[in-house]
PDB file of C-alpha atoms and ligand atoms in Angstrom:
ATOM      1  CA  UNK Y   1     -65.831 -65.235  33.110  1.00 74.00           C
ATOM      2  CA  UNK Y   2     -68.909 -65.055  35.297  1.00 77.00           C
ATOM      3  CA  UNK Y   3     -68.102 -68.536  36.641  1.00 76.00           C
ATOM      4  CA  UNK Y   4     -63.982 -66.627  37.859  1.00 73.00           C
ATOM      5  CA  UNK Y   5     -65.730 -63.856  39.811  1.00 76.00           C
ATOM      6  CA  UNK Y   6     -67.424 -66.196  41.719  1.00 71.00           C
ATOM      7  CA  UNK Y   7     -64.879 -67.965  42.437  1.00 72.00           C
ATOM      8  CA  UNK Y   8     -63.073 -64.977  43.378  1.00 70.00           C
ATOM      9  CA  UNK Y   9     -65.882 -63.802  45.193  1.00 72.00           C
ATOM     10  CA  UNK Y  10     -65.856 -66.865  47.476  1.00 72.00           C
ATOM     11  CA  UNK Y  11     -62.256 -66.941  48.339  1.00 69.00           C
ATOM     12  CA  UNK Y  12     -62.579 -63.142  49.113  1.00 70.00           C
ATOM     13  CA  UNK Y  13     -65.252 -63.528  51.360  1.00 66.00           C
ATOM     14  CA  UNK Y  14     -63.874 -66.949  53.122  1.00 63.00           C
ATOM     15  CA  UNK Y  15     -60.668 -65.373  53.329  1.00 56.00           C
ATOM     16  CA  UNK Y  16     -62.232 -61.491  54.894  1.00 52.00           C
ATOM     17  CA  UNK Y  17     -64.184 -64.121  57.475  1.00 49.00           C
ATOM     18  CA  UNK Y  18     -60.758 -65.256  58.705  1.00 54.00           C
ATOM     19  CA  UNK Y  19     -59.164 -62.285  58.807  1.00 70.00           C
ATOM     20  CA  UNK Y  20     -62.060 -60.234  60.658  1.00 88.00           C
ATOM     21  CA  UNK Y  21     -60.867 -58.437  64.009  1.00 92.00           C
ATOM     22  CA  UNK Y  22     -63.883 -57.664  66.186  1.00 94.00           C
ATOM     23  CA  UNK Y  23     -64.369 -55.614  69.430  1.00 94.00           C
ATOM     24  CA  UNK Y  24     -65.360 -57.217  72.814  1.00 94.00           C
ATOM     25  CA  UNK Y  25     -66.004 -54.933  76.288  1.00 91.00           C
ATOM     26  CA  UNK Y  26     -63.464 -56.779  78.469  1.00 85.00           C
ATOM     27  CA  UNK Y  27     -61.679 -60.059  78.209  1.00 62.00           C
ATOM     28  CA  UNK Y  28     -64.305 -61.700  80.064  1.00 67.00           C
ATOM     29  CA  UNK Y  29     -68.019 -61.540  80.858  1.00 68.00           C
ATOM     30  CA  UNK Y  30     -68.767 -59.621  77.150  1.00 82.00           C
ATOM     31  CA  UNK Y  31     -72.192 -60.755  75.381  1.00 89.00           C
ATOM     32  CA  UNK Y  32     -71.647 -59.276  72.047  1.00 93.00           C
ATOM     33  CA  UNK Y  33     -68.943 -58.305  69.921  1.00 94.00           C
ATOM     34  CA  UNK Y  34     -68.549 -55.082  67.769  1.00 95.00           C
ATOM     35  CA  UNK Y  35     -67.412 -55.058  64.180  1.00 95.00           C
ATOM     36  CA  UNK Y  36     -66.866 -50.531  65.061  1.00 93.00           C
ATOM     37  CA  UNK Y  37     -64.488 -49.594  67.304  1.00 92.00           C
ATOM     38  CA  UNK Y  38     -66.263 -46.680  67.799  1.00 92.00           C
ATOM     39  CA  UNK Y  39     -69.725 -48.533  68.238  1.00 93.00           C
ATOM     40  CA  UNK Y  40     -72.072 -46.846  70.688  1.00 90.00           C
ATOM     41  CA  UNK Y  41     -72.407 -50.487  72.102  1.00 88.00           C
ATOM     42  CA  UNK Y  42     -68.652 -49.971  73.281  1.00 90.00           C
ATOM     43  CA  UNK Y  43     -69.442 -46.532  74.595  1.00 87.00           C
ATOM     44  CA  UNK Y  44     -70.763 -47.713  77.953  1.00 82.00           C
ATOM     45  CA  UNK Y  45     -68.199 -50.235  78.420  1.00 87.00           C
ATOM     46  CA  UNK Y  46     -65.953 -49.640  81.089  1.00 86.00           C
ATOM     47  CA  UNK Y  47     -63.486 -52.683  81.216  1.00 83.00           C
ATOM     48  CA  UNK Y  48     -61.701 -51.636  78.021  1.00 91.00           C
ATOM     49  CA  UNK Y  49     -62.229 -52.417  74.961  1.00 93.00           C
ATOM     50  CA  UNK Y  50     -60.451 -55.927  73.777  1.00 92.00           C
ATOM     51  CA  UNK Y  51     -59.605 -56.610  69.958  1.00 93.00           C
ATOM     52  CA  UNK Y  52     -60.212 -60.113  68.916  1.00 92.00           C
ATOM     53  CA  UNK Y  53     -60.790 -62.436  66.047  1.00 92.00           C
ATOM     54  CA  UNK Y  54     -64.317 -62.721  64.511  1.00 92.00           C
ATOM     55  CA  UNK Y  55     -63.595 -66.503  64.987  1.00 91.00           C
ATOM     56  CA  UNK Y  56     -62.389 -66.466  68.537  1.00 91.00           C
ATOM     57  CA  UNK Y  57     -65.540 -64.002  69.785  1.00 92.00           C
ATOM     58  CA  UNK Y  58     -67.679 -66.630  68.439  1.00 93.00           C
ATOM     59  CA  UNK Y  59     -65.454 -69.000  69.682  1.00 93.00           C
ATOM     60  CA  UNK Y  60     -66.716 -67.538  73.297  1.00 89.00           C
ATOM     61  CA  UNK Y  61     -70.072 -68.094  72.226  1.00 94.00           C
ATOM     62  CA  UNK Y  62     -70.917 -63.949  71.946  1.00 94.00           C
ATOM     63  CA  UNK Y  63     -73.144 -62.478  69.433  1.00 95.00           C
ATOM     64  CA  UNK Y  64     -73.114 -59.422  66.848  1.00 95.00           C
ATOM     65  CA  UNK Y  65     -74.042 -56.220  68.482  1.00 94.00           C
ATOM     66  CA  UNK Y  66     -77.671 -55.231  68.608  1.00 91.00           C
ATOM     67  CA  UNK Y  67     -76.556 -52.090  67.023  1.00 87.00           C
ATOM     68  CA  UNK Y  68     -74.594 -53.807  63.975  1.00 87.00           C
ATOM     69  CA  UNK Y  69     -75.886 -55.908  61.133  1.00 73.00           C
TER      70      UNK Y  69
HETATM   71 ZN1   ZN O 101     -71.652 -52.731  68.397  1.00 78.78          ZN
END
């Protein structure tokens, strides 16, 4: 039973790191990426706020927000 979960557990997480839309400032010239829309990282930006995939952001070489985990 223990041995399911896991397995479970795995495909959930594999499948929520696929799936994962992220925030950038911009299409171009963003450093980080935002899990929260509403991230006070995204507050200052002022070239609009582009949704992405978690893949794709890192994709661009950009990092998790200094305010995010
Ligand atoms: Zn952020």
């Amino acid at each position: 039973m223990k041995y399911i979960l896991f397995l479970i557990f795995v495909f959930a997480t594999s499948f929520c790191t696929i799936e994962t839309n992220v925030f950038i400032c911009g299409s171009t010239g963003a450093k980080k990426y935002h899990y929260n829309e509403k991230c006070r990282g995204l507050s200052a930006c002022k070239h609009g706020v582009v949704k992405t995939s978690l893949k794709q952001a890192q994709g661009y070489g950009l990092t998790i927000c200094g305010w995010e985990d």
